[in-house]
N, CA, C and O atoms as a printed pandas DataFrame, in Angstrom:
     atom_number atom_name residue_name chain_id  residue_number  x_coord  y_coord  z_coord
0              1         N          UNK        A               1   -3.510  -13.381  -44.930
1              2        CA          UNK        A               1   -3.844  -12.519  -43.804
2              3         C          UNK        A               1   -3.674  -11.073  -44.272
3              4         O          UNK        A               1   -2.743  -10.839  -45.042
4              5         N          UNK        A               2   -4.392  -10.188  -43.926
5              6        CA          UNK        A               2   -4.792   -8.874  -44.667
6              7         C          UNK        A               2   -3.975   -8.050  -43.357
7              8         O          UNK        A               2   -3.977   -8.469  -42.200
8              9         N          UNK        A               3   -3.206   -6.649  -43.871
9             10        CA          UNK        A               3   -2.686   -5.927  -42.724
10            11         C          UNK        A               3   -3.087   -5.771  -41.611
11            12         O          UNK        A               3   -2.407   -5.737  -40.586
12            13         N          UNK        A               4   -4.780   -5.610  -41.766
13            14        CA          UNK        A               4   -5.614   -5.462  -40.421
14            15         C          UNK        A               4   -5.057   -6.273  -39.173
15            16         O          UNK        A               4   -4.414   -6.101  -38.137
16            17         N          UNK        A               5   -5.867   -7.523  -40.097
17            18        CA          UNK        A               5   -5.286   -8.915  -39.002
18            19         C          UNK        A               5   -4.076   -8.976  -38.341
19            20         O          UNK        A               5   -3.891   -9.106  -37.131
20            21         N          UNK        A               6   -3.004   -8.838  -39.517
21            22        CA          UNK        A               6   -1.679   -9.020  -38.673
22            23         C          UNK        A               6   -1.179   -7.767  -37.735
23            24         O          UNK        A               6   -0.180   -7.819  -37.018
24            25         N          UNK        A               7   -1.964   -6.745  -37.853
25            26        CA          UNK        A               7   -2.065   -5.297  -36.992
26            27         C          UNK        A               7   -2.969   -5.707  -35.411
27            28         O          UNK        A               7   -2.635   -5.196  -34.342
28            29         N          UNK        A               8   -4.100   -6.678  -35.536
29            30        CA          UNK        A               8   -4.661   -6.712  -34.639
30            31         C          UNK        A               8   -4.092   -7.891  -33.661
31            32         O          UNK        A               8   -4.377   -8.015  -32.470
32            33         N          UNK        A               9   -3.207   -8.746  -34.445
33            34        CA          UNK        A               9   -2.764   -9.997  -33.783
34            35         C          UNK        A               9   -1.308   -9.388  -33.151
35            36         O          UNK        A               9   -0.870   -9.744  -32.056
36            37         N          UNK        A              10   -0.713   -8.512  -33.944
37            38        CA          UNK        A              10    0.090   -7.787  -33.268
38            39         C          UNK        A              10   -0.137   -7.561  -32.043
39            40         O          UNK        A              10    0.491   -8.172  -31.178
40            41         N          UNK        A              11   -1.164   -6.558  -31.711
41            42        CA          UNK        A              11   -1.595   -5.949  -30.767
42            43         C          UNK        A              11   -2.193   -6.745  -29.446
43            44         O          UNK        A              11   -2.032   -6.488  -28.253
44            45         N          UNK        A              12   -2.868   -7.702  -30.024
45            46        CA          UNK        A              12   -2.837   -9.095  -29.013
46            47         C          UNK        A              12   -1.938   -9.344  -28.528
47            48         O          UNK        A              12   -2.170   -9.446  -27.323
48            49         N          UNK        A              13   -0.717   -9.568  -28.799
49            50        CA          UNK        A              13    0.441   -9.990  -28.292
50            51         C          UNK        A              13    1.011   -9.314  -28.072
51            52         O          UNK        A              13    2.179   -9.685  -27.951
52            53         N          UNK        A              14    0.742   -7.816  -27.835
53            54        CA          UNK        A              14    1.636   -6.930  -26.963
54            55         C          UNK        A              14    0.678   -6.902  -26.079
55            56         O          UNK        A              14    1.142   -7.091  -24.955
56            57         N          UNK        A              15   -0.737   -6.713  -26.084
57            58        CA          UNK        A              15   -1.500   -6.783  -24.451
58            59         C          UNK        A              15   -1.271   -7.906  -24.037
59            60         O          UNK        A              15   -1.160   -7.966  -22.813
60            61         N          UNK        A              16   -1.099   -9.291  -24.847
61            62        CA          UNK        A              16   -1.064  -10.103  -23.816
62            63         C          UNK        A              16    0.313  -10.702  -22.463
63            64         O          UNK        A              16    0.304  -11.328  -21.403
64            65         N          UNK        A              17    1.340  -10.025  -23.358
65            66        CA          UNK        A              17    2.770   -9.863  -22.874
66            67         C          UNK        A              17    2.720   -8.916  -21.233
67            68         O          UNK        A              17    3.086   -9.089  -20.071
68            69         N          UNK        A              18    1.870   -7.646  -22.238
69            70        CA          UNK        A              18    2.173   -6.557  -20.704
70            71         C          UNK        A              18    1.137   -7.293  -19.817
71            72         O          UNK        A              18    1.352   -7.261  -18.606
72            73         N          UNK        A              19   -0.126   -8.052  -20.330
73            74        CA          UNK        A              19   -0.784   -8.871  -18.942
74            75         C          UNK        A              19    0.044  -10.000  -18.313
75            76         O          UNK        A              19   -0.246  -10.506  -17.229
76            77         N          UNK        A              20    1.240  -10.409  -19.171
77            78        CA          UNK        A              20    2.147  -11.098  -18.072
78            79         C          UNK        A              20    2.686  -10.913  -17.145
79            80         O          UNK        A              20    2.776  -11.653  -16.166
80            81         N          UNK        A              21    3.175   -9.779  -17.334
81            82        CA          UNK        A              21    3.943   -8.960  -17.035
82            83         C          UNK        A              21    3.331   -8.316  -15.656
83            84         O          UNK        A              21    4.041   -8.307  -14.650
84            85         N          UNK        A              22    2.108   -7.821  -15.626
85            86        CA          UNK        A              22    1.482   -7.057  -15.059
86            87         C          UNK        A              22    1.192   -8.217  -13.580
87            88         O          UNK        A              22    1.655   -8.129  -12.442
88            89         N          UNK        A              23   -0.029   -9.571  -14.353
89            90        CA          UNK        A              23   -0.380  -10.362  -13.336
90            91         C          UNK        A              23    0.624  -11.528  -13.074
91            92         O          UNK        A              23    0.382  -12.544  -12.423
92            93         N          UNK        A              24    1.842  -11.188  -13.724
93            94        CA          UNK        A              24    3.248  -12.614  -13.261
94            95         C          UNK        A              24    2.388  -13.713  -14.008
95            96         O          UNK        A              24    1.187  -13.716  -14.282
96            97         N          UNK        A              25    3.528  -14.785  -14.286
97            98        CA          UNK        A              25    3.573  -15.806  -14.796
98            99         C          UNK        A              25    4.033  -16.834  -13.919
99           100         O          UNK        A              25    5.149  -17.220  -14.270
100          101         N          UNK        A              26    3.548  -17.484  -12.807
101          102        CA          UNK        A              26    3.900  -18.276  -12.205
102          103         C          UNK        A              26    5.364  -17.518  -10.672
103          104         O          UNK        A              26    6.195  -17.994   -9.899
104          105         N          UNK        A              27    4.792  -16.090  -11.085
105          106        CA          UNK        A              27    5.965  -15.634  -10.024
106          107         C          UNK        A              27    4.814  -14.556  -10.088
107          108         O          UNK        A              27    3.847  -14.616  -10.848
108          109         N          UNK        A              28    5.127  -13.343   -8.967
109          110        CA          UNK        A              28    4.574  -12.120   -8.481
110          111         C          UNK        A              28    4.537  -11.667   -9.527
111          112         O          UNK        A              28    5.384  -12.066  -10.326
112          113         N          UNK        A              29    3.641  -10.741   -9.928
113          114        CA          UNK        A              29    3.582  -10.116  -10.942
114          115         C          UNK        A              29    3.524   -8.598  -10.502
115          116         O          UNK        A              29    2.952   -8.308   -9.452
116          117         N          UNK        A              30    4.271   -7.356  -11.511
117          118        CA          UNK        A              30    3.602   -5.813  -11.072
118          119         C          UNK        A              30    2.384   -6.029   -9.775
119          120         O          UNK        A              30    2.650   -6.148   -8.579
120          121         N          UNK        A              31    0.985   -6.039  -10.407
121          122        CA          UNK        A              31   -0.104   -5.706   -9.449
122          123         C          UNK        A              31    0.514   -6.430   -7.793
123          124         O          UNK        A              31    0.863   -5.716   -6.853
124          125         N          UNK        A              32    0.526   -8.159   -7.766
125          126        CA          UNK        A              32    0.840   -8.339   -6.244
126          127         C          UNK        A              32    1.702   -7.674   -6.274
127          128         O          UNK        A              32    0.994   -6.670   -6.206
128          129         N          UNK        A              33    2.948   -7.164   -6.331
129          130        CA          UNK        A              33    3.867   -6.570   -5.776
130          131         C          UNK        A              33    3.274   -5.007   -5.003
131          132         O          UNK        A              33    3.518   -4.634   -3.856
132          133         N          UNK        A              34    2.464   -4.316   -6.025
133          134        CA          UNK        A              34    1.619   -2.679   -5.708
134          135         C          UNK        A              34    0.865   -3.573   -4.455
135          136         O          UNK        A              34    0.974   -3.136   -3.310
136          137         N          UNK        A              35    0.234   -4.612   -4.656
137          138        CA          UNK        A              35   -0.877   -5.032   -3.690
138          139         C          UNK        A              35    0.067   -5.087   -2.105
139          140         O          UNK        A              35   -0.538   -4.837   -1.063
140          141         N          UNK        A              36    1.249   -5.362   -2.081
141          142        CA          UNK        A              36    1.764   -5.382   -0.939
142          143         C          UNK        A              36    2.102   -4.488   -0.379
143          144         O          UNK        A              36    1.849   -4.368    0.820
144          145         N          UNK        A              37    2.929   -3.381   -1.217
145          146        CA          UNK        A              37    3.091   -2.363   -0.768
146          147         C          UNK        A              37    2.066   -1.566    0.034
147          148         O          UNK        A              37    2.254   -1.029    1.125
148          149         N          UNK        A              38    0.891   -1.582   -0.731
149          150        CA          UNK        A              38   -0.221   -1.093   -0.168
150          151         C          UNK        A              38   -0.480   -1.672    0.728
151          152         O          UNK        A              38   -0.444   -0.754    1.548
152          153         N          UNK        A              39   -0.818   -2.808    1.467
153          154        CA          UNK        A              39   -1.174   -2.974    2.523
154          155         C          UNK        A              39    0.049   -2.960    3.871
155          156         O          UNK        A              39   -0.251   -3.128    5.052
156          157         N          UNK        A              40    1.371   -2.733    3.382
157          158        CA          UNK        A              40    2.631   -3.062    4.476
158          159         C          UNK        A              40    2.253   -1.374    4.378
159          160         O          UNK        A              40    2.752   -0.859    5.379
160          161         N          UNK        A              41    1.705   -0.552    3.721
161          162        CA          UNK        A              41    1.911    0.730    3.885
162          163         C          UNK        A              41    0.255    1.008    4.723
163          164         O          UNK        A              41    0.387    1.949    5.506
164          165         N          UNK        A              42   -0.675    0.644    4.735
165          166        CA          UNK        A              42   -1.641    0.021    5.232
166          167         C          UNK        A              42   -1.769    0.042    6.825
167          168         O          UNK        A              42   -2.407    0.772    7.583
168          169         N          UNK        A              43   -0.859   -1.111    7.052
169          170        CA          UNK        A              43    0.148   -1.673    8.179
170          171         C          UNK        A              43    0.781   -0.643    9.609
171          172         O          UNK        A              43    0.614   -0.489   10.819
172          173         N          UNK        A              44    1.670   -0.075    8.337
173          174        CA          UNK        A              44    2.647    1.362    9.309
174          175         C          UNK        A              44    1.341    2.282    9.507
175          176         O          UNK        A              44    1.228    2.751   10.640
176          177         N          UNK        A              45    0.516    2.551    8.742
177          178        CA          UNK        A              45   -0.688    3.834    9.144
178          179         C          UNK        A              45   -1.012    3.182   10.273
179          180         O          UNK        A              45   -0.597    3.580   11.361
180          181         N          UNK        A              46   -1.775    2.124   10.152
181          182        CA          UNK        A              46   -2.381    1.598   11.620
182          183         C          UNK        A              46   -1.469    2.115   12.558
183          184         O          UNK        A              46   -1.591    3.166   13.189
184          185         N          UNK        A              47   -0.061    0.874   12.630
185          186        CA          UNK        A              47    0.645    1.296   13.624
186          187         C          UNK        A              47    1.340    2.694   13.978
187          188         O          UNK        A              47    2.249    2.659   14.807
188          189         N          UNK        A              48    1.084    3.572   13.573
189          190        CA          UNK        A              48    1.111    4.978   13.749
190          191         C          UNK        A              48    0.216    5.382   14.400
191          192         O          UNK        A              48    0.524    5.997   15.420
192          193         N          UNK        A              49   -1.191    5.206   14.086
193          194        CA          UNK        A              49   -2.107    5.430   14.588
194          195         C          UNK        A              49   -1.925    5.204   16.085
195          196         O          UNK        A              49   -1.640    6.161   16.806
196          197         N          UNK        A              50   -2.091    3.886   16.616
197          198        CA          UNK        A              50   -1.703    3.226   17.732
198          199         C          UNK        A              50   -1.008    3.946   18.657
199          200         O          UNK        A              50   -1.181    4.196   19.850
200          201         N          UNK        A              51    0.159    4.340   17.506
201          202        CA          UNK        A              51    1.502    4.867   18.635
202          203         C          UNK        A              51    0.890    6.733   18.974
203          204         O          UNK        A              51    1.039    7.252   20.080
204          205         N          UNK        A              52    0.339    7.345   17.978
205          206        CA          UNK        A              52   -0.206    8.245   18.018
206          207         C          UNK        A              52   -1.073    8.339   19.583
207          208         O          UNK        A              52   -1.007    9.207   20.454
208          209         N          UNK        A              53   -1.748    7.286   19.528
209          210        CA          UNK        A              53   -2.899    7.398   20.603
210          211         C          UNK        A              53   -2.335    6.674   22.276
211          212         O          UNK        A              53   -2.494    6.997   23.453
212          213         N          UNK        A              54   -1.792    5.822   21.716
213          214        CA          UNK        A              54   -0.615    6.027   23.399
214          215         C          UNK        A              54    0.421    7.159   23.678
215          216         O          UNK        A              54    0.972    7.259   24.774
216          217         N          UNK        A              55    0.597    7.777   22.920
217          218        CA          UNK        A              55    1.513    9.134   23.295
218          219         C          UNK        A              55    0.437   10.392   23.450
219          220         O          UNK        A              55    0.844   11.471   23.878
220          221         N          UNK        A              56   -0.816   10.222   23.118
221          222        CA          UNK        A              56   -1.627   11.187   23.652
222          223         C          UNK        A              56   -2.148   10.710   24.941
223          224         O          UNK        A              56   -2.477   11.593   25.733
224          225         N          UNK        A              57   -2.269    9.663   25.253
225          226        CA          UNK        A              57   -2.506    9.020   26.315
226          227         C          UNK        A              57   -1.777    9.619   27.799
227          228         O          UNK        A              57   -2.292   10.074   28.820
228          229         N          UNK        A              58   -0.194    9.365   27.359
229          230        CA          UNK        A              58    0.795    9.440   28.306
230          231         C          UNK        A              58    0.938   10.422   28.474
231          232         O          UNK        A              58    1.271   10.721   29.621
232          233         N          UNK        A              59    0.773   11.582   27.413
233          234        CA          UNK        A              59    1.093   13.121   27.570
234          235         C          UNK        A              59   -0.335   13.433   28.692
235          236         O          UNK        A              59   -0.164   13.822   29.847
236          237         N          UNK        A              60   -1.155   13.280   28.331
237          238        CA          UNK        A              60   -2.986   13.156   29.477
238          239         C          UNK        A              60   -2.406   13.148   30.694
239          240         O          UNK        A              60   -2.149   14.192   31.294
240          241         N          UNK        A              61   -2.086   11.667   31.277
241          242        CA          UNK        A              61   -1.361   11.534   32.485
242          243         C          UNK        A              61   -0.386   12.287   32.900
243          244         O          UNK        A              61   -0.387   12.546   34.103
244          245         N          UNK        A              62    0.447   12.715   32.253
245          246        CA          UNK        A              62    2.004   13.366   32.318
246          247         C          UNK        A              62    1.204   14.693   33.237
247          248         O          UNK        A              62    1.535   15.148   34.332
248          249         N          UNK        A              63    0.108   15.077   32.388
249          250        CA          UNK        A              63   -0.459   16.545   32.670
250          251         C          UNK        A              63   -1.162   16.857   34.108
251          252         O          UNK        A              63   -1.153   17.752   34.953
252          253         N          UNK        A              64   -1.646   15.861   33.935
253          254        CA          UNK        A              64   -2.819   15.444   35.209
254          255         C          UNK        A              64   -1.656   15.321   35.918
255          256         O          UNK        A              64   -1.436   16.438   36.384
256          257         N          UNK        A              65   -0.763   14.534   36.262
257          258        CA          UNK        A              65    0.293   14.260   37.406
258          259         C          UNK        A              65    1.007   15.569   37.955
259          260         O          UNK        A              65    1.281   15.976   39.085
260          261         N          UNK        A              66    1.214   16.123   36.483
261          262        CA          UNK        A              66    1.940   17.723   36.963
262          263         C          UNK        A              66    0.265   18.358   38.166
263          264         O          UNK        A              66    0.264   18.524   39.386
264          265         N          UNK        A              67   -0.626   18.507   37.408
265          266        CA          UNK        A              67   -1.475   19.677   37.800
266          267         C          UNK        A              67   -1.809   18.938   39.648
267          268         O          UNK        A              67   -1.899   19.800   40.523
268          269         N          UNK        A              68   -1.919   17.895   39.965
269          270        CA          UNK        A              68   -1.661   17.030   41.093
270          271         C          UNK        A              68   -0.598   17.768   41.666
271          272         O          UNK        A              68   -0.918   18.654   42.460
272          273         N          UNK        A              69    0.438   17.610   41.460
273          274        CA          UNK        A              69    1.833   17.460   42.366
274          275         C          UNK        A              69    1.936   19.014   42.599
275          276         O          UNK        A              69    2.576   19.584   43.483
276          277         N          UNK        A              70    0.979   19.702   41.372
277          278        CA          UNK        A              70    0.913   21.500   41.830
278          279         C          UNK        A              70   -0.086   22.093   43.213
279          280         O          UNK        A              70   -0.130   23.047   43.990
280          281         N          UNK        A              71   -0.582   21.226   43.003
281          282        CA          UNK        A              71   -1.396   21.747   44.470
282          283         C          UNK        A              71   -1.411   20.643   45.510
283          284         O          UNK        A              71   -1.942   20.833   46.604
C-alpha cells in the first residue's frame, strides 16, 4: 500500500467516524438532537405567537370597555 492509499483510507475513517457521530449509531445522533431543538424552538415561536395575539385581543376589549364606560 503506497502513502497515498493509507492517507486516503485514513481519511475514510475519520469521515466515517464523524458520520457516526453526526447521524448516531443506533442512538440520536448530533443532527436529531439540532433537529429537535429546532422544532421545540419552532414550538415556543408558535406559542408566542398565539399568546401574542390573545393579549392584543384583550388589550382591544380592555380599550373599547374603557372608551364605553367613558361616555
Amino acid at each position: 500500500m503506497t502513502d497515498f492509499e493509507a492517507q486516503v483510507l485514513g481519511d475514510l475513517s475519520a469521515l466515517k467516524s464523524q458520520m457516526h457521530a453526526l447521524l448516531g449509531v443506533g442512538q440520536p445522533g448530533r443532527l436529531s438532537l439540532l433537529e429537535e431543538r429546532v422544532e421545540r424552538h419552532e414550538r415556543t415561536v408558535q406559542r408566542m405567537k398565539g399568546v401574542g395575539g390573545a393579549l392584543s385581543v384583550l388589550m382591544t376589549l380592555f380599550h373599547v370597555a374603557l372608551d364605553v364606560m367613558r361616555r
